[in-house]
Coordinates of C-alpha atoms in Angstrom, one line a residue:
M1 CA -34.6 46.2 5.0
S2 CA -33.2 42.9 5.8
G3 CA -33.5 40.0 3.2
F4 CA -31.4 37.4 1.4
I5 CA -29.0 38.0 -1.6
E6 CA -30.9 37.6 -4.7
G7 CA -29.3 35.9 -8.0
T8 CA -29.6 36.9 -11.5
V9 CA -32.7 36.1 -13.3
R10 CA -32.0 33.4 -15.8
E11 CA -34.0 34.9 -18.6
Q12 CA -32.2 38.2 -18.3
T13 CA -30.6 39.1 -21.6
A14 CA -27.2 40.7 -21.5
L15 CA -26.3 43.5 -24.0
F16 CA -22.6 42.6 -23.7
P17 CA -22.2 38.9 -23.0
D18 CA -19.6 37.8 -20.6
R19 CA -16.2 36.7 -22.1
L20 CA -14.3 33.7 -20.9
E21 CA -11.3 35.9 -20.5
D22 CA -13.0 38.0 -18.0
W23 CA -13.5 34.8 -15.7
I24 CA -9.8 33.8 -15.6
G25 CA -7.6 36.0 -13.2
E26 CA -4.3 37.4 -14.4
D27 CA -2.4 35.0 -12.0
H28 CA -4.6 32.0 -12.5
L29 CA -2.8 28.7 -12.9
V30 CA -4.3 27.8 -16.1
R31 CA -2.5 30.7 -17.8
V32 CA 0.8 29.3 -16.7
V33 CA -0.3 25.9 -18.2
D34 CA -1.4 27.6 -21.5
L35 CA 1.9 29.6 -21.8
F36 CA 4.1 26.4 -21.0
V37 CA 2.4 24.1 -23.5
N38 CA 2.5 26.7 -26.2
E39 CA 6.2 27.1 -26.0
L40 CA 6.9 23.4 -26.2
D41 CA 8.1 21.8 -29.4
L42 CA 5.7 19.0 -29.5
A43 CA 7.0 17.4 -32.6
A44 CA 10.6 17.4 -31.2
L45 CA 9.2 15.8 -27.8
G46 CA 7.6 12.9 -29.8
F47 CA 4.0 13.7 -29.8
A48 CA 2.0 11.9 -32.5
R49 CA 0.0 13.9 -35.0
S50 CA 1.7 17.2 -34.3
A51 CA 1.2 18.0 -38.0
P52 CA -2.2 17.8 -39.6
A53 CA -2.9 15.2 -42.2
R54 CA -3.7 16.3 -45.7
T55 CA -6.7 14.0 -46.0
G56 CA -9.3 12.9 -43.6
R57 CA -11.3 14.5 -40.9
P58 CA -9.4 17.0 -38.9
G59 CA -8.2 16.0 -35.4
Y60 CA -7.4 17.8 -32.2
H61 CA -4.0 19.4 -31.9
P62 CA -1.8 17.7 -29.3
S63 CA -1.3 20.9 -27.4
V64 CA -5.1 21.1 -26.7
L65 CA -5.0 17.5 -25.2
L66 CA -1.9 18.1 -23.3
K67 CA -3.3 21.1 -21.7
L68 CA -6.3 19.0 -20.7
F69 CA -4.1 16.3 -19.4
I70 CA -2.0 18.7 -17.3
Y71 CA -5.2 20.4 -15.8
G72 CA -6.6 17.0 -14.9
Y73 CA -3.2 16.0 -13.1
L74 CA -3.1 19.4 -11.2
N75 CA -6.8 19.0 -10.1
R76 CA -6.7 15.3 -9.3
I77 CA -9.1 14.2 -12.2
P78 CA -7.4 11.0 -13.8
S79 CA -10.5 9.8 -15.5
S80 CA -10.9 10.6 -19.3
R81 CA -14.7 10.6 -18.8
R82 CA -14.5 13.2 -16.1
L83 CA -12.2 15.3 -18.1
E84 CA -14.7 15.1 -20.9
R85 CA -17.5 16.4 -18.7
E86 CA -15.1 19.2 -17.2
A87 CA -14.4 20.5 -20.7
G88 CA -18.2 21.0 -21.3
R89 CA -19.0 22.7 -18.0
N90 CA -15.8 24.1 -16.3
V91 CA -15.0 27.7 -17.3
E92 CA -11.3 27.2 -16.7
V93 CA -11.1 24.3 -19.2
M94 CA -13.3 26.1 -21.5
W95 CA -10.7 28.9 -21.6
L96 CA -7.8 26.5 -21.7
T97 CA -9.2 24.6 -24.6
G98 CA -11.1 27.2 -26.5
R99 CA -14.4 25.5 -25.7
L100 CA -13.3 22.3 -27.4
V101 CA -14.8 19.2 -25.8
P102 CA -12.7 16.1 -26.8
D103 CA -14.3 12.7 -26.5
H104 CA -13.2 10.4 -23.5
K105 CA -11.9 7.9 -26.0
T106 CA -9.8 10.6 -27.7
I107 CA -8.3 11.7 -24.3
A108 CA -7.6 8.0 -23.4
D109 CA -5.9 7.3 -26.7
F110 CA -3.8 10.5 -26.5
R111 CA -2.7 9.5 -23.0
R112 CA -1.8 5.9 -24.2
D113 CA 0.0 6.8 -27.3
N114 CA 2.0 9.7 -26.1
G115 CA 3.5 8.4 -22.9
P116 CA 7.3 9.2 -23.9
G117 CA 6.1 12.6 -25.1
I118 CA 4.4 13.4 -21.8
R119 CA 7.5 12.3 -19.8
R120 CA 9.7 14.6 -21.8
S121 CA 7.3 17.4 -21.1
C122 CA 7.6 16.8 -17.4
A123 CA 11.4 16.9 -17.8
Q124 CA 11.0 20.2 -19.7
F125 CA 9.1 21.5 -16.8
V126 CA 11.7 20.4 -14.3
E127 CA 14.3 22.1 -16.5
L128 CA 12.4 25.3 -16.7
C129 CA 12.0 25.4 -12.9
R130 CA 15.7 24.8 -12.3
R131 CA 16.7 27.6 -14.8
I132 CA 14.3 30.2 -13.2
G133 CA 15.7 29.3 -9.6
V134 CA 12.6 27.6 -8.4
L135 CA 14.4 24.3 -7.8
K136 CA 17.6 24.5 -5.8
G137 CA 18.0 20.7 -5.7
S138 CA 20.3 20.6 -2.7
C139 CA 18.2 18.1 -1.0
V140 CA 15.9 15.5 -2.4
A141 CA 13.5 13.0 -0.7
I142 CA 12.8 9.5 -2.4
D143 CA 10.0 7.4 -1.5
G144 CA 7.7 4.8 -3.3
S145 CA 4.1 3.9 -3.5
K146 CA 2.3 0.8 -4.2
F147 CA -0.4 1.3 -6.9
R148 CA -3.1 -1.5 -7.5
A149 CA -3.2 -3.0 -11.0
V150 CA -6.3 -4.3 -12.7
N151 CA -4.9 -7.8 -12.1
S152 CA -6.6 -9.4 -9.1
R153 CA -4.8 -11.5 -6.5
D154 CA -6.7 -14.6 -7.9
R155 CA -5.1 -14.0 -11.2
N156 CA -1.5 -13.7 -10.0
F157 CA 0.3 -17.0 -9.5
T158 CA 3.5 -18.1 -7.6
Q159 CA 4.7 -21.6 -6.7
G160 CA 3.5 -21.0 -3.1
K161 CA -0.1 -20.0 -4.2
I162 CA -0.2 -22.9 -6.7
A163 CA 0.9 -25.4 -4.2
S164 CA -1.7 -24.1 -1.7
R165 CA -4.6 -24.2 -4.2
I166 CA -3.7 -27.7 -5.4
A167 CA -3.7 -28.9 -1.8
H168 CA -7.2 -27.5 -1.2
L169 CA -8.4 -28.8 -4.5
E170 CA -7.1 -32.3 -3.6
A171 CA -8.9 -32.2 -0.4
D172 CA -12.1 -31.4 -2.3
V173 CA -11.4 -34.4 -4.5
E174 CA -11.1 -36.7 -1.6
R175 CA -14.3 -35.3 -0.2
Y176 CA -16.2 -35.8 -3.3
I177 CA -14.9 -39.4 -3.7
A178 CA -16.0 -40.2 0.0
E179 CA -19.5 -38.7 -0.7
M180 CA -19.9 -40.7 -4.0
V181 CA -19.0 -43.9 -2.0
R182 CA -21.6 -43.0 0.7
V183 CA -24.3 -42.2 -1.8
D184 CA -23.7 -45.5 -3.6
R185 CA -24.2 -47.4 -0.4
H186 CA -27.2 -45.8 1.2
E187 CA -29.1 -44.3 -1.9
K188 CA -31.1 -46.1 -4.5
G189 CA -32.9 -45.6 -7.6
E190 CA -33.2 -42.2 -9.4
V191 CA -32.0 -40.2 -6.4
R192 CA -28.9 -42.1 -6.3
A193 CA -28.2 -41.5 -10.0
E194 CA -28.8 -38.0 -9.9
K195 CA -26.4 -37.4 -6.8
V196 CA -23.7 -39.5 -8.3
A197 CA -24.0 -37.6 -11.7
H198 CA -23.8 -34.3 -9.8
L199 CA -20.8 -35.3 -7.8
A200 CA -19.1 -36.8 -10.8
K201 CA -19.5 -33.4 -12.6
R202 CA -18.1 -31.4 -9.9
Y203 CA -15.3 -34.0 -9.5
G204 CA -14.4 -33.4 -13.2
R205 CA -14.3 -29.7 -12.8
V206 CA -11.9 -29.9 -9.9
R207 CA -9.6 -32.3 -11.7
Q208 CA -9.6 -30.0 -14.6
H209 CA -8.8 -27.0 -12.3
I210 CA -5.9 -29.0 -10.8
Q211 CA -4.5 -29.8 -14.3
H212 CA -4.7 -26.0 -15.1
L213 CA -2.7 -25.1 -12.1
Q214 CA -0.1 -27.9 -12.9
A215 CA 0.3 -26.4 -16.3
M216 CA 0.7 -22.9 -14.7
G217 CA 3.4 -24.3 -12.3
R218 CA 5.3 -25.7 -15.4
A219 CA 5.1 -22.3 -17.0
L220 CA 6.5 -20.6 -13.8
A221 CA 9.7 -22.3 -14.2
D222 CA 10.5 -20.0 -17.2
A223 CA 9.3 -16.8 -15.4
P224 CA 12.4 -14.8 -14.4
D225 CA 10.9 -13.7 -11.0
G226 CA 8.7 -16.7 -10.3
Q227 CA 5.5 -14.8 -10.9
I228 CA 2.8 -14.8 -13.6
S229 CA -0.1 -12.3 -13.8
L230 CA -2.8 -13.2 -16.4
T231 CA -4.7 -9.9 -16.7
D232 CA -1.8 -7.6 -16.4
P233 CA 1.4 -9.4 -17.4
D234 CA 3.8 -6.7 -15.9
A235 CA 2.1 -6.4 -12.5
R236 CA 3.5 -8.2 -9.5
A237 CA 2.5 -9.3 -6.1
M238 CA 3.7 -6.9 -3.5
A239 CA 3.6 -6.7 0.3
T240 CA 2.0 -3.7 1.9
S241 CA 2.1 -2.2 5.2
A242 CA -1.1 -3.8 6.3
R243 CA -0.5 -7.1 8.4
N244 CA -0.9 -10.3 6.4
S245 CA -1.9 -8.5 3.4
G246 CA -0.6 -7.6 -0.1
T247 CA -1.6 -6.2 -3.5
V248 CA -0.9 -7.0 -7.1
G249 CA 0.4 -3.8 -8.8
Y250 CA 3.4 -1.6 -9.3
N251 CA 5.9 0.2 -7.2
V252 CA 6.0 3.8 -8.2
Q253 CA 9.1 5.7 -7.2
A254 CA 9.3 9.5 -6.9
A255 CA 12.1 11.9 -6.1
V256 CA 10.9 15.1 -4.5
D257 CA 12.6 18.5 -3.9
T258 CA 12.3 19.1 -0.1
E259 CA 11.8 22.9 -0.4
T260 CA 9.3 23.2 -3.1
H261 CA 7.9 19.6 -2.9
L262 CA 8.1 19.4 -6.8
I263 CA 8.7 15.9 -8.4
V264 CA 11.9 16.0 -10.1
A265 CA 12.2 12.4 -11.2
H266 CA 9.8 9.5 -11.2
E267 CA 9.7 5.9 -12.3
V268 CA 7.3 2.9 -12.3
T269 CA 8.8 -0.4 -11.5
N270 CA 7.4 -3.8 -10.5
Q271 CA 10.0 -4.5 -7.9
G272 CA 8.3 -5.3 -4.5
H273 CA 10.9 -3.7 -2.4
D274 CA 12.8 -0.5 -2.4
R275 CA 16.5 -1.8 -1.5
D276 CA 17.7 -1.7 -5.0
L277 CA 16.0 1.5 -6.2
L278 CA 18.1 4.1 -4.2
V279 CA 20.9 4.4 -6.7
P280 CA 18.9 4.7 -10.0
M281 CA 16.4 7.3 -8.3
A282 CA 19.2 9.4 -6.8
K283 CA 21.0 9.5 -10.1
A284 CA 18.0 10.4 -12.2
A285 CA 17.3 13.2 -9.8
K286 CA 21.0 14.4 -10.0
N287 CA 20.7 14.3 -13.7
A288 CA 17.4 16.2 -13.9
L289 CA 18.8 18.9 -11.6
R290 CA 22.3 19.0 -13.2
R291 CA 24.1 19.2 -9.8
D292 CA 27.5 18.0 -9.0
E293 CA 26.6 17.1 -5.4
M294 CA 23.4 16.4 -3.9
H295 CA 21.7 15.2 -0.6
V296 CA 19.1 12.5 -0.5
L297 CA 16.8 11.6 2.3
A298 CA 14.9 8.1 2.3
D299 CA 13.4 5.7 4.7
K300 CA 14.8 2.6 6.1
G301 CA 13.3 0.5 3.3
Y302 CA 16.1 1.9 1.0
F303 CA 19.0 0.9 3.5
S304 CA 21.6 -1.1 1.5
G305 CA 25.4 -0.8 2.0
R306 CA 26.1 -1.2 -1.7
Q307 CA 23.5 1.3 -2.7
I308 CA 24.8 3.8 -0.1
L309 CA 28.4 3.3 -1.3
A310 CA 27.4 3.7 -5.0
C311 CA 25.7 7.0 -4.2
H312 CA 28.8 8.2 -2.4
E313 CA 31.0 7.3 -5.3
A314 CA 28.5 9.3 -7.5
G315 CA 28.8 12.5 -5.3
I316 CA 25.4 11.8 -3.6
T317 CA 25.2 12.1 0.3
T318 CA 22.5 9.9 1.8
T319 CA 20.7 10.0 5.1
I320 CA 18.9 6.7 5.7
P321 CA 18.0 5.1 8.9
R322 CA 19.4 1.6 9.6
P323 CA 16.7 -1.0 10.1
E324 CA 16.8 -2.9 13.3
T325 CA 17.3 -6.5 12.1
S326 CA 18.2 -7.8 15.7
G327 CA 15.4 -9.1 18.1
N328 CA 17.4 -7.8 21.1
R329 CA 15.4 -4.8 21.6
L330 CA 12.3 -6.9 22.2
K331 CA 14.3 -8.9 24.8
G332 CA 15.3 -5.7 26.7
M333 CA 18.9 -5.9 25.5
Y334 CA 21.0 -3.2 23.8
E335 CA 21.6 -3.0 20.0
K336 CA 24.6 -1.8 18.0
A337 CA 22.8 1.5 17.4
D338 CA 22.9 2.3 21.1
F339 CA 26.8 2.4 21.1
A340 CA 28.3 5.7 19.7
Y341 CA 31.5 5.4 17.7
E342 CA 34.2 8.0 18.3
A343 CA 36.6 8.0 15.2
D344 CA 39.5 10.0 16.8
A345 CA 39.9 7.5 19.7
D346 CA 38.8 4.5 17.7
I347 CA 36.4 3.4 20.5
Y348 CA 32.7 2.8 21.0
R349 CA 30.9 4.7 23.9
C350 CA 28.3 2.4 25.6
P351 CA 24.9 3.8 26.9
A352 CA 26.5 4.0 30.4
G353 CA 29.2 6.3 29.1
E354 CA 32.0 3.6 29.4
A355 CA 34.6 3.3 26.6
L356 CA 34.9 0.0 24.6
P357 CA 38.4 -0.1 23.1
Y358 CA 39.3 -2.0 20.0
R359 CA 40.2 -5.7 20.6
Y360 CA 40.1 -7.5 17.1
T361 CA 38.4 -7.5 13.9
T362 CA 36.0 -10.4 12.6

């Protein structure tokens, strides 16, 4: 007899209720998270409130919140409010936390107050992977991503932005003055008085805005990198791949093992470019993997002769494409990269196969 698969009746009483343990497989990922966190010395890693206070209301153990944080990271749930909801409805999280449902404010405060401890926990995980042989570490790829801050572009100031805004505002001032003169000549009575008062009020607001921008320009003289962000002081304006576009945020660097795709080192910076970040990221990955020699891959944004030399002196081999800084390619002409150097003969081989001997050095 054909039909549909029927579900369980909601009012059905079970003699032996289901256990959370029965819903989690033996090879489930949350078991790894639970075991890893339970083996950590949270007090030594710098987590706050690792020991309960003698007085006051009992709080959550840091291990519970750390497990919840790691689960959110693995499942792309960064929001503390969403983690709170998952703790009340997700069987995996119920098993992991013992049916505890921390408030979203508690989760957010834990993440804010234990940043160094969380970083040390990540380092412990990388060390564990290295010891059990998961991370070979012979080759590492480095790249950066631009993350937008809560600071909008209108709340970020540079000398160029201030000059442009003052020019626009001064043009508005000239337009208001011209309009006031026109109204004064052609209007009469109450209509004239109302229009003049309205224009005078807008003129005063624009002048006040110009004075604010001029004060901001004087403050920029003391800024080390020529930028000021009002909402998020550490955020900086950065160019993005989109044409004529940019964002105010952070440049997050990550070094990833090419075999396992595990992040072995990461750093949050506010530098708008990657040229000076190759050496610190490569050395951080090398120290995390405890290797004497290592191979690093990066894109052309990291190309810098000084950075490559410093990596070579530290025992790090780099493979980075050289950016095309010449416009000859667009003109249909050859560039230096089209000529192959032969070290034995000390010559360059041109695209046509002819040898270019050494003449002189400049």
